[in-house]
Amino acid sequence: MTQPHTPDALIDQDPETRAEYCFQLLLDKQPLWGLEGKLGWVMLSAEGDACTPLFPDAQSAQLWGAQQYPESKPKIIPFAQLQQTLFSQWQQDEVLLMLFPLAQEEEGIMVKVEELLDALAQAGE
């Protein structure tokens, strides 16, 4: 299967493919995007768990945020900030990560921070 290379090409893909794209960006030490609200990063409850959505680009974050959290704004999260600060904070608070949800659906792959960090470590070996 040919791997899509842009967020626009991923819009028609399943949640697993979109999540894999975000994972690949992290492997390449690329930034992701989150949504910032008045009180910090946008958090939501999915299946009873707290989670924060992460996106591959500003446009994807903006589209999702406009529908789900209109008062939020996209904010880039450099890889170093994810690795050195946010992952440990979210892990400590038991926040799950929702990777690249789409605006027109609430479906997205949710992963625990420790699972993502383990996968990154294994892929980096």
Short mmCIF file of C-alpha atoms in Angstrom, two decimals:
data_model
loop_
_atom_site.label_atom_id
_atom_site.label_comp_id
_atom_site.label_asym_id
_atom_site.label_seq_id
_atom_site.Cartn_x
_atom_site.Cartn_y
_atom_site.Cartn_z
CA MET A 1 0.00 0.00 0.00
CA THR A 2 1.28 3.45 -0.85
CA GLN A 3 1.54 5.65 2.22
CA PRO A 4 -0.19 9.04 1.88
CA HIS A 5 2.26 11.86 2.44
CA THR A 6 0.07 14.83 3.30
CA PRO A 7 -2.72 15.49 5.79
CA ASP A 8 -5.05 16.36 2.89
CA ALA A 9 -4.46 12.92 1.37
CA LEU A 10 -5.33 11.35 4.72
CA ILE A 11 -8.80 12.87 5.06
CA ASP A 12 -10.36 9.88 3.28
CA GLN A 13 -8.29 7.33 5.19
CA ASP A 14 -9.32 5.29 8.21
CA PRO A 15 -8.40 6.38 11.76
CA GLU A 16 -5.54 3.85 11.96
CA THR A 17 -3.84 5.28 8.87
CA ARG A 18 -4.21 8.83 10.17
CA ALA A 19 -2.78 7.82 13.56
CA GLU A 20 0.14 6.08 11.83
CA TYR A 21 0.89 9.31 9.97
CA CYS A 22 1.14 11.21 13.29
CA PHE A 23 3.34 8.45 14.67
CA GLN A 24 5.63 8.74 11.64
CA LEU A 25 5.91 12.50 12.18
CA LEU A 26 7.03 11.82 15.76
CA LEU A 27 9.56 9.25 14.56
CA ASP A 28 10.95 11.94 12.27
CA LYS A 29 11.02 14.35 15.26
CA GLN A 30 8.51 16.64 13.54
CA PRO A 31 6.11 18.87 15.46
CA LEU A 32 2.45 18.08 15.96
CA TRP A 33 -0.39 20.52 16.52
CA GLY A 34 -2.79 20.79 19.43
CA LEU A 35 -5.62 23.11 20.32
CA GLU A 36 -5.16 25.74 22.97
CA GLY A 37 -8.10 27.11 24.91
CA LYS A 38 -8.39 29.68 27.67
CA LEU A 39 -7.26 27.16 30.28
CA GLY A 40 -4.51 25.42 28.29
CA TRP A 41 -4.60 22.44 25.98
CA VAL A 42 -8.05 21.32 24.87
CA MET A 43 -9.07 18.16 26.71
CA LEU A 44 -12.13 16.08 26.10
CA SER A 45 -13.75 13.03 27.53
CA ALA A 46 -13.80 10.03 25.24
CA GLU A 47 -15.19 6.75 26.50
CA GLY A 48 -14.84 8.13 30.04
CA ASP A 49 -11.14 8.93 29.67
CA ALA A 50 -9.53 12.36 29.47
CA CYS A 51 -7.73 12.85 26.19
CA THR A 52 -6.18 15.57 24.11
CA PRO A 53 -6.33 15.59 20.31
CA LEU A 54 -3.12 15.94 18.31
CA PHE A 55 -2.92 16.81 14.62
CA PRO A 56 -0.32 16.77 11.85
CA ASP A 57 -0.93 20.37 10.77
CA ALA A 58 -2.67 23.64 11.65
CA GLN A 59 -5.44 23.18 9.10
CA SER A 60 -6.54 19.80 10.50
CA ALA A 61 -6.47 21.20 14.04
CA GLN A 62 -8.43 24.30 12.96
CA LEU A 63 -11.13 22.29 11.20
CA TRP A 64 -11.63 19.96 14.15
CA GLY A 65 -11.47 22.78 16.68
CA ALA A 66 -13.97 24.97 14.80
CA GLN A 67 -16.55 22.20 15.07
CA GLN A 68 -15.73 20.78 18.50
CA TYR A 69 -14.18 23.73 20.44
CA PRO A 70 -14.80 26.97 18.53
CA GLU A 71 -13.01 29.13 21.11
CA SER A 72 -9.75 27.20 20.72
CA LYS A 73 -6.90 27.95 18.36
CA PRO A 74 -4.32 25.67 16.77
CA LYS A 75 -0.89 25.75 18.35
CA ILE A 76 2.25 24.03 17.12
CA ILE A 77 3.94 21.69 19.58
CA PRO A 78 7.63 21.20 18.78
CA PHE A 79 8.87 17.64 19.17
CA ALA A 80 11.24 18.69 21.98
CA GLN A 81 8.32 20.14 23.98
CA LEU A 82 6.30 16.96 23.51
CA GLN A 83 9.21 14.78 24.53
CA GLN A 84 10.60 16.86 27.40
CA THR A 85 7.45 18.28 28.96
CA LEU A 86 4.02 17.36 27.68
CA PHE A 87 4.28 13.59 27.39
CA SER A 88 5.36 13.29 31.03
CA GLN A 89 2.64 15.72 32.21
CA TRP A 90 -0.07 13.93 30.27
CA GLN A 91 1.21 10.54 31.40
CA GLN A 92 1.17 11.64 35.04
CA ASP A 93 -2.39 12.95 34.65
CA GLU A 94 -3.43 9.76 32.78
CA VAL A 95 -4.43 11.74 29.70
CA LEU A 96 -4.79 9.72 26.51
CA LEU A 97 -3.74 11.06 23.12
CA MET A 98 -6.24 11.12 20.26
CA LEU A 99 -4.23 11.07 17.05
CA PHE A 100 -5.62 13.02 14.08
CA PRO A 101 -9.39 12.94 14.60
CA LEU A 102 -11.46 14.46 11.79
CA ALA A 103 -13.89 17.35 12.12
CA GLN A 104 -16.81 15.44 10.61
CA GLU A 105 -16.39 12.44 12.89
CA GLU A 106 -15.47 11.96 16.50
CA GLU A 107 -13.50 8.84 15.72
CA GLY A 108 -9.81 8.82 16.32
CA ILE A 109 -7.24 6.39 17.63
CA MET A 110 -6.55 6.92 21.30
CA VAL A 111 -3.30 5.76 22.84
CA LYS A 112 -1.73 5.95 26.26
CA VAL A 113 1.38 8.11 26.41
CA GLU A 114 3.47 5.19 27.67
CA GLU A 115 2.33 3.03 24.73
CA LEU A 116 3.33 5.75 22.30
CA LEU A 117 6.69 6.25 23.99
CA ASP A 118 7.36 2.48 23.96
CA ALA A 119 6.49 2.30 20.25
CA LEU A 120 8.78 5.27 19.49
CA ALA A 121 11.62 3.65 21.45
CA GLN A 122 11.17 0.32 19.66
CA ALA A 123 10.99 1.97 16.24
CA GLY A 124 14.10 4.01 17.01
CA GLU A 125 16.24 0.98 17.90
#
